[in-house]
Amino acid sequence: MQQFAKFIFLRIWGWKIENTVPGHIKKCVIIAAPHTSWQDFPVGIFTKWVCGFPANFIGKASIFKPPFGFLFKALGGTPVDRSKSANLVDAIIDIFNSKDQFILALAPEGTRRKVATWKTGFYFIAKGAKVPVIMIGLDFEHKKVIISEPYTITEDKEKDFKVFYDFFKDIKGKHPERF
């Protein structure tokens, strides 16, 4: 599958990938941005296939219904009812603590629309599970996926978010006006 993904993504679609998720990382939270288009999803899936890391994701429950629900689950997805906040952060921390290996990919914006501030769940998940954050930029302008080194959350939330925002500030999503 990896060779096929490389052929499609790198050769036919013409994308490049800078860096990869280090092989020694068994648990982490990946934040992928800018999330401005449905096309971010296939770019993310091909990135995980090309690089060979087993990322999981959560998504709104409606995408997991027929006819395509089985596909999203097979690709590593778990449905979430966003109308119930029944402490999703703690539930995901419990998943991290119960597994030897778990990589969770999230869009920090939480939507494809332009937002004033990012959701903070990814931050509190990483902090609570004591796992690093890896930032993945989806640069449609240059057809490039940029993967950061693992970042360890500090006790200074403002400093941490500055690191995150600085990483993504010059990356152009499919629809830059939405980021």
JSON list of C-alpha atoms in Angstrom, two decimals:
[
{"chain": "A", "resi": 1, "resn": "MET", "atom": "CA", "xyz": [0.00, 0.00, 0.00]},
{"chain": "A", "resi": 2, "resn": "GLN", "atom": "CA", "xyz": [2.82, 2.41, 0.85]},
{"chain": "A", "resi": 3, "resn": "GLN", "atom": "CA", "xyz": [4.42, 2.15, -2.60]},
{"chain": "A", "resi": 4, "resn": "PHE", "atom": "CA", "xyz": [1.05, 2.62, -4.29]},
{"chain": "A", "resi": 5, "resn": "ALA", "atom": "CA", "xyz": [0.34, 5.68, -2.10]},
{"chain": "A", "resi": 6, "resn": "LYS", "atom": "CA", "xyz": [3.75, 7.15, -2.93]},
{"chain": "A", "resi": 7, "resn": "PHE", "atom": "CA", "xyz": [3.11, 6.67, -6.65]},
{"chain": "A", "resi": 8, "resn": "ILE", "atom": "CA", "xyz": [-0.31, 8.35, -6.54]},
{"chain": "A", "resi": 9, "resn": "PHE", "atom": "CA", "xyz": [0.43, 11.14, -4.05]},
{"chain": "A", "resi": 10, "resn": "LEU", "atom": "CA", "xyz": [4.00, 12.05, -4.93]},
{"chain": "A", "resi": 11, "resn": "ARG", "atom": "CA", "xyz": [4.23, 11.22, -8.62]},
{"chain": "A", "resi": 12, "resn": "ILE", "atom": "CA", "xyz": [0.74, 11.64, -10.06]},
{"chain": "A", "resi": 13, "resn": "TRP", "atom": "CA", "xyz": [-0.64, 14.35, -7.75]},
{"chain": "A", "resi": 14, "resn": "GLY", "atom": "CA", "xyz": [2.78, 16.03, -7.47]},
{"chain": "A", "resi": 15, "resn": "TRP", "atom": "CA", "xyz": [2.88, 16.58, -3.71]},
{"chain": "A", "resi": 16, "resn": "LYS", "atom": "CA", "xyz": [6.04, 16.66, -1.58]},
{"chain": "A", "resi": 17, "resn": "ILE", "atom": "CA", "xyz": [6.42, 15.71, 2.08]},
{"chain": "A", "resi": 18, "resn": "GLU", "atom": "CA", "xyz": [8.98, 17.42, 4.32]},
{"chain": "A", "resi": 19, "resn": "ASN", "atom": "CA", "xyz": [10.01, 15.29, 7.30]},
{"chain": "A", "resi": 20, "resn": "THR", "atom": "CA", "xyz": [8.01, 12.42, 8.81]},
{"chain": "A", "resi": 21, "resn": "VAL", "atom": "CA", "xyz": [6.65, 11.28, 12.15]},
{"chain": "A", "resi": 22, "resn": "PRO", "atom": "CA", "xyz": [9.69, 9.73, 13.89]},
{"chain": "A", "resi": 23, "resn": "GLY", "atom": "CA", "xyz": [9.45, 5.95, 14.16]},
{"chain": "A", "resi": 24, "resn": "HIS", "atom": "CA", "xyz": [10.10, 5.97, 17.91]},
{"chain": "A", "resi": 25, "resn": "ILE", "atom": "CA", "xyz": [6.93, 8.03, 18.50]},
{"chain": "A", "resi": 26, "resn": "LYS", "atom": "CA", "xyz": [4.24, 5.57, 19.56]},
{"chain": "A", "resi": 27, "resn": "LYS", "atom": "CA", "xyz": [1.81, 8.12, 20.99]},
{"chain": "A", "resi": 28, "resn": "CYS", "atom": "CA", "xyz": [1.16, 11.71, 19.99]},
{"chain": "A", "resi": 29, "resn": "VAL", "atom": "CA", "xyz": [-1.46, 14.24, 19.00]},
{"chain": "A", "resi": 30, "resn": "ILE", "atom": "CA", "xyz": [-1.13, 15.48, 15.44]},
{"chain": "A", "resi": 31, "resn": "ILE", "atom": "CA", "xyz": [-2.65, 18.84, 14.60]},
{"chain": "A", "resi": 32, "resn": "ALA", "atom": "CA", "xyz": [-3.14, 19.28, 10.86]},
{"chain": "A", "resi": 33, "resn": "ALA", "atom": "CA", "xyz": [-3.96, 22.69, 9.42]},
{"chain": "A", "resi": 34, "resn": "PRO", "atom": "CA", "xyz": [-5.14, 24.74, 7.68]},
{"chain": "A", "resi": 35, "resn": "HIS", "atom": "CA", "xyz": [-8.37, 22.77, 7.46]},
{"chain": "A", "resi": 36, "resn": "THR", "atom": "CA", "xyz": [-10.23, 24.70, 4.75]},
{"chain": "A", "resi": 37, "resn": "SER", "atom": "CA", "xyz": [-11.49, 22.06, 2.31]},
{"chain": "A", "resi": 38, "resn": "TRP", "atom": "CA", "xyz": [-12.79, 18.52, 2.03]},
{"chain": "A", "resi": 39, "resn": "GLN", "atom": "CA", "xyz": [-9.59, 17.88, 0.04]},
{"chain": "A", "resi": 40, "resn": "ASP", "atom": "CA", "xyz": [-7.57, 18.09, 3.27]},
{"chain": "A", "resi": 41, "resn": "PHE", "atom": "CA", "xyz": [-8.87, 14.63, 4.19]},
{"chain": "A", "resi": 42, "resn": "PRO", "atom": "CA", "xyz": [-7.41, 12.72, 1.22]},
{"chain": "A", "resi": 43, "resn": "VAL", "atom": "CA", "xyz": [-4.15, 14.68, 1.56]},
{"chain": "A", "resi": 44, "resn": "GLY", "atom": "CA", "xyz": [-3.99, 13.62, 5.21]},
{"chain": "A", "resi": 45, "resn": "ILE", "atom": "CA", "xyz": [-4.82, 9.98, 4.47]},
{"chain": "A", "resi": 46, "resn": "PHE", "atom": "CA", "xyz": [-2.20, 9.78, 1.71]},
{"chain": "A", "resi": 47, "resn": "THR", "atom": "CA", "xyz": [0.35, 11.43, 4.03]},
{"chain": "A", "resi": 48, "resn": "LYS", "atom": "CA", "xyz": [-0.21, 8.76, 6.69]},
{"chain": "A", "resi": 49, "resn": "TRP", "atom": "CA", "xyz": [0.08, 6.00, 4.06]},
{"chain": "A", "resi": 50, "resn": "VAL", "atom": "CA", "xyz": [3.21, 7.44, 2.43]},
{"chain": "A", "resi": 51, "resn": "CYS", "atom": "CA", "xyz": [4.94, 8.04, 5.77]},
{"chain": "A", "resi": 52, "resn": "GLY", "atom": "CA", "xyz": [3.67, 4.81, 7.30]},
{"chain": "A", "resi": 53, "resn": "PHE", "atom": "CA", "xyz": [2.31, 6.08, 10.62]},
{"chain": "A", "resi": 54, "resn": "PRO", "atom": "CA", "xyz": [-0.98, 4.66, 11.98]},
{"chain": "A", "resi": 55, "resn": "ALA", "atom": "CA", "xyz": [-2.95, 7.85, 12.65]},
{"chain": "A", "resi": 56, "resn": "ASN", "atom": "CA", "xyz": [-6.51, 7.78, 13.94]},
{"chain": "A", "resi": 57, "resn": "PHE", "atom": "CA", "xyz": [-9.01, 10.62, 13.73]},
{"chain": "A", "resi": 58, "resn": "ILE", "atom": "CA", "xyz": [-12.35, 11.66, 15.14]},
{"chain": "A", "resi": 59, "resn": "GLY", "atom": "CA", "xyz": [-15.11, 13.20, 13.06]},
{"chain": "A", "resi": 60, "resn": "LYS", "atom": "CA", "xyz": [-18.67, 14.36, 13.31]},
{"chain": "A", "resi": 61, "resn": "ALA", "atom": "CA", "xyz": [-21.02, 11.39, 13.63]},
{"chain": "A", "resi": 62, "resn": "SER", "atom": "CA", "xyz": [-22.88, 12.19, 10.40]},
{"chain": "A", "resi": 63, "resn": "ILE", "atom": "CA", "xyz": [-19.92, 11.23, 8.17]},
{"chain": "A", "resi": 64, "resn": "PHE", "atom": "CA", "xyz": [-19.90, 7.72, 9.66]},
{"chain": "A", "resi": 65, "resn": "LYS", "atom": "CA", "xyz": [-23.41, 6.91, 8.44]},
{"chain": "A", "resi": 66, "resn": "PRO", "atom": "CA", "xyz": [-24.12, 4.92, 5.26]},
{"chain": "A", "resi": 67, "resn": "PRO", "atom": "CA", "xyz": [-23.15, 4.84, 2.50]},
{"chain": "A", "resi": 68, "resn": "PHE", "atom": "CA", "xyz": [-19.55, 5.82, 3.40]},
{"chain": "A", "resi": 69, "resn": "GLY", "atom": "CA", "xyz": [-19.39, 5.31, 7.16]},
{"chain": "A", "resi": 70, "resn": "PHE", "atom": "CA", "xyz": [-17.60, 1.97, 6.88]},
{"chain": "A", "resi": 71, "resn": "LEU", "atom": "CA", "xyz": [-14.87, 3.62, 4.80]},
{"chain": "A", "resi": 72, "resn": "PHE", "atom": "CA", "xyz": [-14.16, 6.35, 7.37]},
{"chain": "A", "resi": 73, "resn": "LYS", "atom": "CA", "xyz": [-13.96, 3.72, 10.12]},
{"chain": "A", "resi": 74, "resn": "ALA", "atom": "CA", "xyz": [-11.61, 1.59, 8.02]},
{"chain": "A", "resi": 75, "resn": "LEU", "atom": "CA", "xyz": [-9.37, 4.63, 7.52]},
{"chain": "A", "resi": 76, "resn": "GLY", "atom": "CA", "xyz": [-8.96, 5.02, 11.30]},
{"chain": "A", "resi": 77, "resn": "GLY", "atom": "CA", "xyz": [-11.97, 7.16, 12.18]},
{"chain": "A", "resi": 78, "resn": "THR", "atom": "CA", "xyz": [-14.17, 7.24, 15.25]},
{"chain": "A", "resi": 79, "resn": "PRO", "atom": "CA", "xyz": [-17.52, 9.08, 15.26]},
{"chain": "A", "resi": 80, "resn": "VAL", "atom": "CA", "xyz": [-18.14, 11.83, 17.81]},
{"chain": "A", "resi": 81, "resn": "ASP", "atom": "CA", "xyz": [-21.48, 13.39, 18.72]},
{"chain": "A", "resi": 82, "resn": "ARG", "atom": "CA", "xyz": [-20.45, 17.04, 18.89]},
{"chain": "A", "resi": 83, "resn": "SER", "atom": "CA", "xyz": [-23.77, 18.05, 20.45]},
{"chain": "A", "resi": 84, "resn": "LYS", "atom": "CA", "xyz": [-22.77, 16.20, 23.63]},
{"chain": "A", "resi": 85, "resn": "SER", "atom": "CA", "xyz": [-19.56, 17.40, 25.19]},
{"chain": "A", "resi": 86, "resn": "ALA", "atom": "CA", "xyz": [-19.67, 14.55, 27.78]},
{"chain": "A", "resi": 87, "resn": "ASN", "atom": "CA", "xyz": [-16.03, 15.28, 28.50]},
{"chain": "A", "resi": 88, "resn": "LEU", "atom": "CA", "xyz": [-14.56, 14.05, 25.28]},
{"chain": "A", "resi": 89, "resn": "VAL", "atom": "CA", "xyz": [-11.09, 15.23, 26.32]},
{"chain": "A", "resi": 90, "resn": "ASP", "atom": "CA", "xyz": [-11.01, 12.90, 29.34]},
{"chain": "A", "resi": 91, "resn": "ALA", "atom": "CA", "xyz": [-12.38, 10.02, 27.26]},
{"chain": "A", "resi": 92, "resn": "ILE", "atom": "CA", "xyz": [-9.60, 10.45, 24.70]},
{"chain": "A", "resi": 93, "resn": "ILE", "atom": "CA", "xyz": [-6.95, 10.72, 27.44]},
{"chain": "A", "resi": 94, "resn": "ASP", "atom": "CA", "xyz": [-8.25, 7.38, 28.75]},
{"chain": "A", "resi": 95, "resn": "ILE", "atom": "CA", "xyz": [-7.80, 5.89, 25.26]},
{"chain": "A", "resi": 96, "resn": "PHE", "atom": "CA", "xyz": [-4.18, 7.11, 25.19]},
{"chain": "A", "resi": 97, "resn": "ASN", "atom": "CA", "xyz": [-3.55, 5.67, 28.65]},
{"chain": "A", "resi": 98, "resn": "SER", "atom": "CA", "xyz": [-5.05, 2.29, 27.72]},
{"chain": "A", "resi": 99, "resn": "LYS", "atom": "CA", "xyz": [-2.96, 1.71, 24.58]},
{"chain": "A", "resi": 100, "resn": "ASP", "atom": "CA", "xyz": [0.72, 1.09, 23.88]},
{"chain": "A", "resi": 101, "resn": "GLN", "atom": "CA", "xyz": [0.43, 2.95, 20.60]},
{"chain": "A", "resi": 102, "resn": "PHE", "atom": "CA", "xyz": [-2.07, 5.65, 19.66]},
{"chain": "A", "resi": 103, "resn": "ILE", "atom": "CA", "xyz": [-1.67, 8.57, 17.27]},
{"chain": "A", "resi": 104, "resn": "LEU", "atom": "CA", "xyz": [-4.61, 10.96, 17.03]},
{"chain": "A", "resi": 105, "resn": "ALA", "atom": "CA", "xyz": [-4.86, 13.51, 14.22]},
{"chain": "A", "resi": 106, "resn": "LEU", "atom": "CA", "xyz": [-7.11, 16.54, 14.66]},
{"chain": "A", "resi": 107, "resn": "ALA", "atom": "CA", "xyz": [-7.82, 19.83, 12.93]},
{"chain": "A", "resi": 108, "resn": "PRO", "atom": "CA", "xyz": [-7.24, 22.50, 15.60]},
{"chain": "A", "resi": 109, "resn": "GLU", "atom": "CA", "xyz": [-9.87, 24.75, 14.02]},
{"chain": "A", "resi": 110, "resn": "GLY", "atom": "CA", "xyz": [-12.53, 22.06, 14.44]},
{"chain": "A", "resi": 111, "resn": "THR", "atom": "CA", "xyz": [-14.19, 23.08, 11.16]},
{"chain": "A", "resi": 112, "resn": "ARG", "atom": "CA", "xyz": [-13.41, 24.11, 7.58]},
{"chain": "A", "resi": 113, "resn": "ARG", "atom": "CA", "xyz": [-14.84, 27.58, 8.18]},
{"chain": "A", "resi": 114, "resn": "LYS", "atom": "CA", "xyz": [-12.74, 30.54, 9.30]},
{"chain": "A", "resi": 115, "resn": "VAL", "atom": "CA", "xyz": [-12.62, 30.75, 13.10]},
{"chain": "A", "resi": 116, "resn": "ALA", "atom": "CA", "xyz": [-11.39, 33.47, 15.45]},
{"chain": "A", "resi": 117, "resn": "THR", "atom": "CA", "xyz": [-9.73, 30.99, 17.81]},
{"chain": "A", "resi": 118, "resn": "TRP", "atom": "CA", "xyz": [-8.79, 27.35, 17.67]},
{"chain": "A", "resi": 119, "resn": "LYS", "atom": "CA", "xyz": [-10.40, 24.66, 19.76]},
{"chain": "A", "resi": 120, "resn": "THR", "atom": "CA", "xyz": [-8.25, 23.78, 22.76]},
{"chain": "A", "resi": 121, "resn": "GLY", "atom": "CA", "xyz": [-9.18, 20.11, 23.14]},
{"chain": "A", "resi": 122, "resn": "PHE", "atom": "CA", "xyz": [-6.06, 18.88, 21.32]},
{"chain": "A", "resi": 123, "resn": "TYR", "atom": "CA", "xyz": [-3.90, 20.83, 23.78]},
{"chain": "A", "resi": 124, "resn": "PHE", "atom": "CA", "xyz": [-5.59, 19.43, 26.87]},
{"chain": "A", "resi": 125, "resn": "ILE", "atom": "CA", "xyz": [-5.55, 15.91, 25.39]},
{"chain": "A", "resi": 126, "resn": "ALA", "atom": "CA", "xyz": [-1.78, 16.11, 24.77]},
{"chain": "A", "resi": 127, "resn": "LYS", "atom": "CA", "xyz": [-1.15, 17.64, 28.17]},
{"chain": "A", "resi": 128, "resn": "GLY", "atom": "CA", "xyz": [-3.36, 15.16, 30.04]},
{"chain": "A", "resi": 129, "resn": "ALA", "atom": "CA", "xyz": [-2.01, 12.12, 28.18]},
{"chain": "A", "resi": 130, "resn": "LYS", "atom": "CA", "xyz": [1.55, 13.45, 28.48]},
{"chain": "A", "resi": 131, "resn": "VAL", "atom": "CA", "xyz": [2.21, 13.00, 24.77]},
{"chain": "A", "resi": 132, "resn": "PRO", "atom": "CA", "xyz": [3.92, 15.32, 22.29]},
{"chain": "A", "resi": 133, "resn": "VAL", "atom": "CA", "xyz": [2.18, 17.36, 19.60]},
{"chain": "A", "resi": 134, "resn": "ILE", "atom": "CA", "xyz": [3.28, 17.05, 15.98]},
{"chain": "A", "resi": 135, "resn": "MET", "atom": "CA", "xyz": [2.17, 19.81, 13.63]},
{"chain": "A", "resi": 136, "resn": "ILE", "atom": "CA", "xyz": [1.38, 18.98, 10.02]},
{"chain": "A", "resi": 137, "resn": "GLY", "atom": "CA", "xyz": [0.92, 21.83, 7.58]},
{"chain": "A", "resi": 138, "resn": "LEU", "atom": "CA", "xyz": [-1.12, 21.23, 4.43]},
{"chain": "A", "resi": 139, "resn": "ASP", "atom": "CA", "xyz": [0.32, 23.75, 1.97]},
{"chain": "A", "resi": 140, "resn": "PHE", "atom": "CA", "xyz": [-1.83, 23.65, -1.16]},
{"chain": "A", "resi": 141, "resn": "GLU", "atom": "CA", "xyz": [-0.03, 26.63, -2.72]},
{"chain": "A", "resi": 142, "resn": "HIS", "atom": "CA", "xyz": [3.22, 24.65, -2.96]},
{"chain": "A", "resi": 143, "resn": "LYS", "atom": "CA", "xyz": [1.64, 21.14, -2.88]},
{"chain": "A", "resi": 144, "resn": "LYS", "atom": "CA", "xyz": [3.70, 20.35, 0.17]},
{"chain": "A", "resi": 145, "resn": "VAL", "atom": "CA", "xyz": [3.01, 18.62, 3.50]},
{"chain": "A", "resi": 146, "resn": "ILE", "atom": "CA", "xyz": [5.27, 19.97, 6.25]},
{"chain": "A", "resi": 147, "resn": "ILE", "atom": "CA", "xyz": [5.73, 17.83, 9.36]},
{"chain": "A", "resi": 148, "resn": "SER", "atom": "CA", "xyz": [7.24, 19.34, 12.52]},
{"chain": "A", "resi": 149, "resn": "GLU", "atom": "CA", "xyz": [9.45, 17.70, 15.08]},
{"chain": "A", "resi": 150, "resn": "PRO", "atom": "CA", "xyz": [7.55, 16.47, 18.16]},
{"chain": "A", "resi": 151, "resn": "TYR", "atom": "CA", "xyz": [6.74, 19.34, 20.53]},
{"chain": "A", "resi": 152, "resn": "THR", "atom": "CA", "xyz": [6.37, 18.76, 24.27]},
{"chain": "A", "resi": 153, "resn": "ILE", "atom": "CA", "xyz": [3.62, 20.78, 25.93]},
{"chain": "A", "resi": 154, "resn": "THR", "atom": "CA", "xyz": [4.88, 23.14, 28.66]},
{"chain": "A", "resi": 155, "resn": "GLU", "atom": "CA", "xyz": [3.08, 24.68, 31.61]},
{"chain": "A", "resi": 156, "resn": "ASP", "atom": "CA", "xyz": [2.71, 27.91, 29.60]},
{"chain": "A", "resi": 157, "resn": "LYS", "atom": "CA", "xyz": [-0.35, 27.58, 27.35]},
{"chain": "A", "resi": 158, "resn": "GLU", "atom": "CA", "xyz": [0.19, 31.00, 25.77]},
{"chain": "A", "resi": 159, "resn": "LYS", "atom": "CA", "xyz": [3.77, 30.10, 24.80]},
{"chain": "A", "resi": 160, "resn": "ASP", "atom": "CA", "xyz": [2.67, 26.73, 23.41]},
{"chain": "A", "resi": 161, "resn": "PHE", "atom": "CA", "xyz": [-0.05, 28.28, 21.25]},
{"chain": "A", "resi": 162, "resn": "LYS", "atom": "CA", "xyz": [2.42, 30.84, 19.93]},
{"chain": "A", "resi": 163, "resn": "VAL", "atom": "CA", "xyz": [4.61, 27.92, 18.78]},
{"chain": "A", "resi": 164, "resn": "PHE", "atom": "CA", "xyz": [1.59, 26.33, 17.06]},
{"chain": "A", "resi": 165, "resn": "TYR", "atom": "CA", "xyz": [0.39, 29.54, 15.40]},
{"chain": "A", "resi": 166, "resn": "ASP", "atom": "CA", "xyz": [3.93, 30.43, 14.26]},
{"chain": "A", "resi": 167, "resn": "PHE", "atom": "CA", "xyz": [4.36, 27.02, 12.61]},
{"chain": "A", "resi": 168, "resn": "PHE", "atom": "CA", "xyz": [1.18, 27.43, 10.52]},
{"chain": "A", "resi": 169, "resn": "LYS", "atom": "CA", "xyz": [1.22, 31.20, 9.86]},
{"chain": "A", "resi": 170, "resn": "ASP", "atom": "CA", "xyz": [2.68, 31.06, 6.33]},
{"chain": "A", "resi": 171, "resn": "ILE", "atom": "CA", "xyz": [1.04, 27.83, 5.19]},
{"chain": "A", "resi": 172, "resn": "LYS", "atom": "CA", "xyz": [-1.70, 28.28, 2.58]},
{"chain": "A", "resi": 173, "resn": "GLY", "atom": "CA", "xyz": [-4.67, 25.95, 2.69]},
{"chain": "A", "resi": 174, "resn": "LYS", "atom": "CA", "xyz": [-6.84, 25.13, -0.31]},
{"chain": "A", "resi": 175, "resn": "HIS", "atom": "CA", "xyz": [-9.00, 28.17, 0.56]},
{"chain": "A", "resi": 176, "resn": "PRO", "atom": "CA", "xyz": [-6.59, 30.59, 2.31]},
{"chain": "A", "resi": 177, "resn": "GLU", "atom": "CA", "xyz": [-9.37, 33.06, 3.09]},
{"chain": "A", "resi": 178, "resn": "ARG", "atom": "CA", "xyz": [-10.83, 30.50, 5.53]},
{"chain": "A", "resi": 179, "resn": "PHE", "atom": "CA", "xyz": [-7.71, 30.38, 7.72]}
]
